[in-house]
Amino acid sequence: MTQPRIREALETRLNTWAAAQSPAVPVAWQNVAYTPTTGTRYVRASLLSGETQNPIYGALHRRLIGMLQVDIVAPTGTGMAASEALAESLCTEFKRGTTLTQDGLTVVMDFSPSIGPAMIEGGWVMLPVSIRYRADDFAA
């Protein structure tokens, strides 16, 4: 059960970061009902798992790679400065070299997070932050 440990490690870190913002930023979790509050910025988190790798032939070693996609969602017409500041803060929280451990599994950020282009959807503007991770499971 590696995927749940990866999710827990990443979501715990994201939740701690969101609660520490001033004001705290609500998080819309993947596959959990969420109704945004009109006029309030929030973040939307999705875990996007990638293809499992087997870096050592014949060994019990699986490498799970993927991305934590965090969309910073703000009402349109409010400018980009606050969303960009949150994105930069999030990039610092999950900077290259960040290591998280959950129930004996280590999740590593090997790359710096990327801030993508802003997109407008309805009355909201989304600023995506992509956080790539890997986890090596030797108990496969």
Coordinates of N, CA and C in Angstrom, one line a residue:
M1 N 0.8 -1.2 0.0 CA 0.0 0.0 0.0 C 0.9 1.2 0.0
T2 N 1.6 1.4 -1.1 CA 2.5 2.6 -1.2 C 1.8 3.9 -1.5
Q3 N 0.9 3.8 -2.5 CA 0.2 5.1 -2.9 C -0.5 5.8 -1.8
P4 N -1.2 5.2 -0.9 CA -1.8 5.9 0.2 C -0.7 6.6 1.1
R5 N 0.4 6.0 1.3 CA 1.5 6.6 2.1 C 2.1 7.8 1.4
I6 N 2.2 7.8 0.1 CA 2.7 8.9 -0.7 C 1.7 10.1 -0.6
R7 N 0.4 9.7 -0.8 CA -0.7 10.8 -0.6 C -0.6 11.4 0.7
E8 N -0.6 10.6 1.8 CA -0.6 11.1 3.1 C 0.6 12.0 3.4
A9 N 1.8 11.6 3.0 CA 3.0 12.5 3.2 C 2.8 13.8 2.5
L10 N 2.4 13.8 1.2 CA 2.3 15.1 0.5 C 1.1 15.9 1.0
E11 N 0.0 15.3 1.3 CA -1.2 16.1 1.7 C -1.0 16.6 3.1
T12 N -0.3 15.9 4.0 CA 0.0 16.4 5.3 C 0.8 17.7 5.2
R13 N 1.9 17.6 4.4 CA 2.8 18.8 4.2 C 2.0 20.0 3.6
L14 N 1.1 19.7 2.6 CA 0.3 20.8 2.0 C -0.6 21.4 3.0
N15 N -1.3 20.5 3.8 CA -2.2 21.0 4.8 C -1.6 21.9 5.8
T16 N -0.4 21.5 6.3 CA 0.4 22.3 7.2 C 0.7 23.7 6.6
W17 N 1.2 23.6 5.4 CA 1.5 24.9 4.7 C 0.3 25.8 4.6
A18 N -0.8 25.2 4.1 CA -2.1 26.0 3.9 C -2.5 26.7 5.2
A19 N -2.5 25.9 6.3 CA -2.9 26.4 7.6 C -2.0 27.5 8.2
A20 N -0.7 27.5 7.7 CA 0.2 28.5 8.2 C 0.2 29.8 7.5
Q21 N -0.6 29.9 6.4 CA -0.7 31.1 5.6 C -1.5 32.1 6.4
S22 N -1.3 33.4 6.1 CA -2.1 34.4 6.8 C -2.9 35.3 5.8
P23 N -4.2 35.1 5.7 CA -5.0 34.1 6.4 C -4.8 32.7 5.9
A24 N -5.2 31.7 6.7 CA -5.1 30.3 6.3 C -5.9 30.1 4.9
V25 N -5.3 29.3 4.1 CA -5.9 29.0 2.8 C -6.7 27.7 2.8
P26 N -8.0 27.7 2.5 CA -8.7 26.4 2.4 C -8.2 25.5 1.3
V27 N -8.3 24.2 1.5 CA -7.8 23.3 0.5 C -9.0 22.4 0.1
A28 N -9.1 22.3 -1.3 CA -10.1 21.4 -1.9 C -9.3 20.1 -2.2
W29 N -9.6 19.1 -1.5 CA -8.9 17.8 -1.7 C -9.5 17.0 -2.8
Q30 N -8.7 16.2 -3.4 CA -9.2 15.3 -4.5 C -10.3 14.4 -4.1
N31 N -11.4 14.4 -4.9 CA -12.5 13.5 -4.7 C -13.2 13.7 -3.3
V32 N -13.1 15.0 -2.8 CA -13.8 15.3 -1.6 C -14.7 16.6 -2.0
A33 N -16.0 16.5 -1.6 CA -16.9 17.6 -2.0 C -16.3 18.9 -1.4
Y34 N -16.3 20.0 -2.2 CA -15.9 21.3 -1.7 C -16.7 22.4 -2.5
T35 N -17.2 23.3 -1.8 CA -17.9 24.4 -2.3 C -17.1 25.7 -2.0
P36 N -16.5 26.3 -3.0 CA -15.7 27.5 -2.7 C -16.6 28.7 -2.2
T37 N -16.0 29.4 -1.3 CA -16.7 30.6 -0.8 C -16.5 31.8 -1.8
T38 N -17.6 32.4 -2.2 CA -17.5 33.5 -3.2 C -16.5 34.5 -2.7
G39 N -15.6 34.9 -3.6 CA -14.6 35.9 -3.3 C -13.4 35.5 -2.5
T40 N -13.3 34.2 -2.2 CA -12.2 33.7 -1.3 C -11.3 32.8 -2.1
R41 N -10.0 33.1 -2.0 CA -8.9 32.3 -2.6 C -8.8 30.9 -1.9
Y42 N -8.5 29.9 -2.7 CA -8.3 28.5 -2.1 C -7.3 27.8 -3.0
V43 N -6.9 26.6 -2.5 CA -6.1 25.8 -3.4 C -6.8 24.4 -3.6
R44 N -6.5 23.9 -4.8 CA -7.1 22.6 -5.1 C -6.0 21.6 -5.4
A45 N -6.0 20.5 -4.7 CA -4.9 19.5 -4.8 C -5.3 18.2 -5.5
S46 N -4.4 17.8 -6.4 CA -4.7 16.5 -7.0 C -3.4 15.7 -7.1
L47 N -3.4 14.5 -6.7 CA -2.2 13.6 -6.8 C -2.3 12.9 -8.2
L48 N -1.3 13.1 -9.0 CA -1.3 12.5 -10.4 C -0.1 11.5 -10.4
S49 N -0.4 10.2 -10.2 CA 0.6 9.2 -10.2 C 1.1 8.9 -11.6
G50 N 2.4 8.6 -11.7 CA 2.9 8.3 -13.0 C 3.2 6.8 -13.2
E51 N 4.0 6.5 -14.2 CA 4.3 5.1 -14.4 C 5.3 4.5 -13.4
T52 N 5.0 3.3 -12.9 CA 5.9 2.7 -11.9 C 7.2 2.2 -12.7
Q53 N 8.3 2.5 -12.1 CA 9.6 2.0 -12.7 C 10.2 0.9 -11.8
N54 N 11.1 0.1 -12.5 CA 11.8 -0.9 -11.8 C 13.3 -0.7 -12.1
P55 N 14.0 0.1 -11.3 CA 15.3 0.5 -11.7 C 16.4 -0.6 -11.5
I56 N 16.1 -1.6 -10.7 CA 17.1 -2.7 -10.5 C 16.4 -4.0 -11.0
Y57 N 17.0 -4.6 -12.0 CA 16.4 -5.8 -12.5 C 16.6 -7.0 -11.5
G58 N 15.5 -7.7 -11.3 CA 15.5 -8.8 -10.4 C 15.4 -8.5 -8.9
A59 N 15.4 -7.2 -8.6 CA 15.3 -6.8 -7.2 C 13.9 -6.4 -6.8
L60 N 13.6 -6.5 -5.6 CA 12.3 -6.0 -5.1 C 12.4 -4.5 -4.9
H61 N 12.3 -3.8 -6.0 CA 12.5 -2.3 -6.0 C 11.5 -1.7 -7.0
R62 N 10.6 -1.0 -6.5 CA 9.6 -0.2 -7.3 C 9.9 1.3 -7.1
R63 N 10.0 2.0 -8.1 CA 10.1 3.5 -8.0 C 8.8 4.1 -8.5
L64 N 8.1 4.8 -7.6 CA 6.8 5.4 -7.9 C 7.1 6.9 -8.1
I65 N 6.7 7.4 -9.3 CA 6.9 8.8 -9.6 C 5.5 9.4 -9.9
G66 N 5.5 10.7 -9.8 CA 4.2 11.4 -10.0 C 4.3 12.9 -9.7
M67 N 3.2 13.5 -9.6 CA 3.1 14.9 -9.4 C 2.0 15.2 -8.5
L68 N 2.2 16.2 -7.5 CA 1.2 16.8 -6.8 C 0.9 18.1 -7.5
Q69 N -0.3 18.1 -8.1 CA -0.8 19.3 -8.8 C -1.6 20.2 -7.8
V70 N -1.1 21.4 -7.6 CA -1.8 22.3 -6.7 C -2.2 23.5 -7.5
D71 N -3.5 23.8 -7.6 CA -4.0 24.9 -8.3 C -4.4 26.0 -7.3
I72 N -3.8 27.2 -7.5 CA -4.2 28.3 -6.6 C -5.3 29.0 -7.3
V73 N -6.5 29.0 -6.7 CA -7.7 29.5 -7.3 C -8.1 30.8 -6.7
A74 N -8.3 31.8 -7.5 CA -8.7 33.1 -6.9 C -9.8 33.7 -7.8
P75 N -10.6 34.6 -7.2 CA -11.7 35.2 -8.0 C -11.0 36.1 -9.1
T76 N -11.7 36.1 -10.3 CA -11.2 37.0 -11.4 C -11.3 38.4 -10.9
G77 N -10.4 39.2 -11.5 CA -10.5 40.7 -11.2 C -9.7 41.1 -9.9
T78 N -9.0 40.1 -9.3 CA -8.3 40.5 -8.0 C -6.8 40.6 -8.2
G79 N -6.4 40.5 -9.5 CA -4.9 40.6 -9.7 C -4.2 39.3 -9.4
M80 N -2.9 39.3 -9.8 CA -2.2 38.0 -9.7 C -1.2 38.0 -8.5
A81 N -0.9 39.2 -7.9 CA 0.2 39.3 -6.9 C 0.0 38.3 -5.7
A82 N -1.2 38.2 -5.2 CA -1.4 37.3 -4.0 C -1.3 35.9 -4.4
S83 N -1.8 35.5 -5.6 CA -1.7 34.1 -6.0 C -0.3 33.8 -6.3
E84 N 0.5 34.7 -7.0 CA 1.9 34.4 -7.3 C 2.7 34.3 -6.0
A85 N 2.4 35.1 -5.0 CA 3.1 35.0 -3.7 C 2.9 33.6 -3.1
L86 N 1.6 33.2 -3.1 CA 1.3 31.8 -2.6 C 2.0 30.8 -3.4
A87 N 2.1 30.9 -4.7 CA 2.8 29.9 -5.5 C 4.3 29.9 -5.2
E88 N 4.9 31.0 -5.0 CA 6.3 31.0 -4.6 C 6.5 30.4 -3.2
S89 N 5.6 30.7 -2.3 CA 5.7 30.1 -1.0 C 5.6 28.6 -1.1
L90 N 4.6 28.1 -1.9 CA 4.4 26.7 -2.1 C 5.7 26.0 -2.7
C91 N 6.3 26.7 -3.6 CA 7.5 26.2 -4.3 C 8.6 26.1 -3.2
T92 N 8.7 27.0 -2.3 CA 9.7 26.9 -1.2 C 9.4 25.8 -0.3
E93 N 8.1 25.5 0.0 CA 7.7 24.5 0.9 C 8.1 23.1 0.4
F94 N 8.0 22.9 -1.0 CA 8.3 21.7 -1.6 C 9.5 21.8 -2.5
K95 N 10.5 22.6 -2.1 CA 11.7 22.8 -2.9 C 12.4 21.5 -3.2
R96 N 13.3 21.6 -4.3 CA 14.1 20.4 -4.6 C 14.9 20.0 -3.4
G97 N 14.9 18.7 -3.2 CA 15.6 18.1 -2.1 C 14.7 17.9 -0.9
T98 N 13.5 18.4 -0.9 CA 12.6 18.1 0.2 C 12.3 16.6 0.3
T99 N 12.4 16.1 1.6 CA 12.2 14.7 1.8 C 11.1 14.5 2.9
L100 N 10.1 13.7 2.6 CA 9.1 13.4 3.5 C 9.0 11.9 3.8
T101 N 8.7 11.6 5.0 CA 8.7 10.2 5.4 C 7.3 9.9 6.0
Q102 N 6.7 8.8 5.5 CA 5.4 8.3 6.0 C 5.4 6.8 6.1
D103 N 5.3 6.4 7.4 CA 5.3 5.0 7.7 C 6.4 4.2 7.0
G104 N 7.6 4.7 7.1 CA 8.8 4.0 6.6 C 9.0 4.3 5.1
L105 N 8.2 5.0 4.4 CA 8.4 5.3 3.0 C 8.9 6.7 2.8
T106 N 9.9 6.9 2.1 CA 10.5 8.2 1.8 C 10.0 8.8 0.5
V107 N 9.5 10.0 0.5 CA 9.0 10.6 -0.7 C 10.0 11.8 -0.9
V108 N 10.6 11.9 -2.1 CA 11.6 12.9 -2.4 C 11.2 13.8 -3.5
M109 N 11.4 15.1 -3.4 CA 11.2 16.0 -4.5 C 12.6 16.2 -5.2
D110 N 12.8 15.6 -6.3 CA 14.1 15.7 -7.0 C 14.2 16.9 -7.9
F111 N 13.1 17.6 -8.2 CA 13.1 18.7 -9.1 C 12.4 19.9 -8.4
S112 N 12.7 21.1 -8.8 CA 12.1 22.3 -8.3 C 10.6 22.3 -8.8
P113 N 9.7 22.7 -8.0 CA 8.3 22.9 -8.5 C 8.2 23.9 -9.6
S114 N 7.2 23.7 -10.5 CA 7.0 24.6 -11.6 C 5.7 25.4 -11.5
I115 N 5.7 26.6 -11.7 CA 4.5 27.5 -11.8 C 4.1 27.6 -13.2
G116 N 2.9 27.2 -13.5 CA 2.4 27.2 -14.9 C 1.7 28.5 -15.2
P117 N 1.2 28.6 -16.5 CA 0.4 29.8 -16.8 C -0.9 29.8 -16.2
A118 N -1.4 31.0 -15.9 CA -2.7 31.2 -15.3 C -3.8 30.9 -16.3
M119 N -4.9 30.3 -15.8 CA -6.0 30.0 -16.7 C -7.3 30.5 -16.1
I120 N -8.2 31.0 -16.9 CA -9.5 31.4 -16.4 C -10.5 30.4 -16.6
E121 N -11.3 30.1 -15.6 CA -12.4 29.1 -15.6 C -13.6 29.7 -14.9
G122 N -14.6 30.1 -15.6 CA -15.7 30.8 -15.0 C -15.3 32.1 -14.4
G123 N -15.7 32.3 -13.1 CA -15.3 33.5 -12.4 C -14.0 33.3 -11.6
W124 N -13.2 32.4 -12.0 CA -12.0 32.1 -11.2 C -10.8 32.1 -12.1
V125 N -9.6 32.4 -11.6 CA -8.4 32.3 -12.3 C -7.5 31.3 -11.5
M126 N -7.0 30.3 -12.2 CA -6.2 29.3 -11.6 C -4.7 29.4 -11.9
L127 N -3.9 29.3 -11.0 CA -2.4 29.4 -11.2 C -1.9 28.0 -10.7
P128 N -1.5 27.1 -11.7 CA -1.1 25.8 -11.3 C 0.4 25.7 -10.9
V129 N 0.6 24.9 -9.8 CA 1.9 24.6 -9.3 C 2.1 23.1 -9.4
S130 N 3.1 22.6 -10.1 CA 3.4 21.2 -10.3 C 4.6 20.8 -9.5
I131 N 4.3 19.8 -8.6 CA 5.4 19.4 -7.6 C 5.6 17.9 -8.0
R132 N 6.8 17.6 -8.6 CA 7.1 16.2 -9.0 C 7.8 15.5 -7.8
Y133 N 7.5 14.2 -7.6 CA 8.0 13.4 -6.5 C 8.4 12.1 -7.0
R134 N 9.2 11.4 -6.2 CA 9.5 10.0 -6.4 C 9.5 9.3 -5.0
A135 N 9.2 8.0 -5.0 CA 9.3 7.2 -3.8 C 9.8 5.8 -4.2
D136 N 10.9 5.4 -3.5 CA 11.5 4.1 -3.8 C 11.0 3.1 -2.8
D137 N 10.3 2.1 -3.3 CA 9.7 1.0 -2.4 C 10.5 -0.2 -2.6
F138 N 11.2 -0.7 -1.5 CA 12.0 -1.8 -1.6 C 11.3 -3.1 -1.0
A139 N 10.0 -2.9 -0.7 CA 9.3 -4.0 -0.1 C 8.3 -4.6 -1.1
A140 N 8.5 -4.3 -2.4 CA 7.6 -4.6 -3.4 C 7.3 -6.1 -3.5

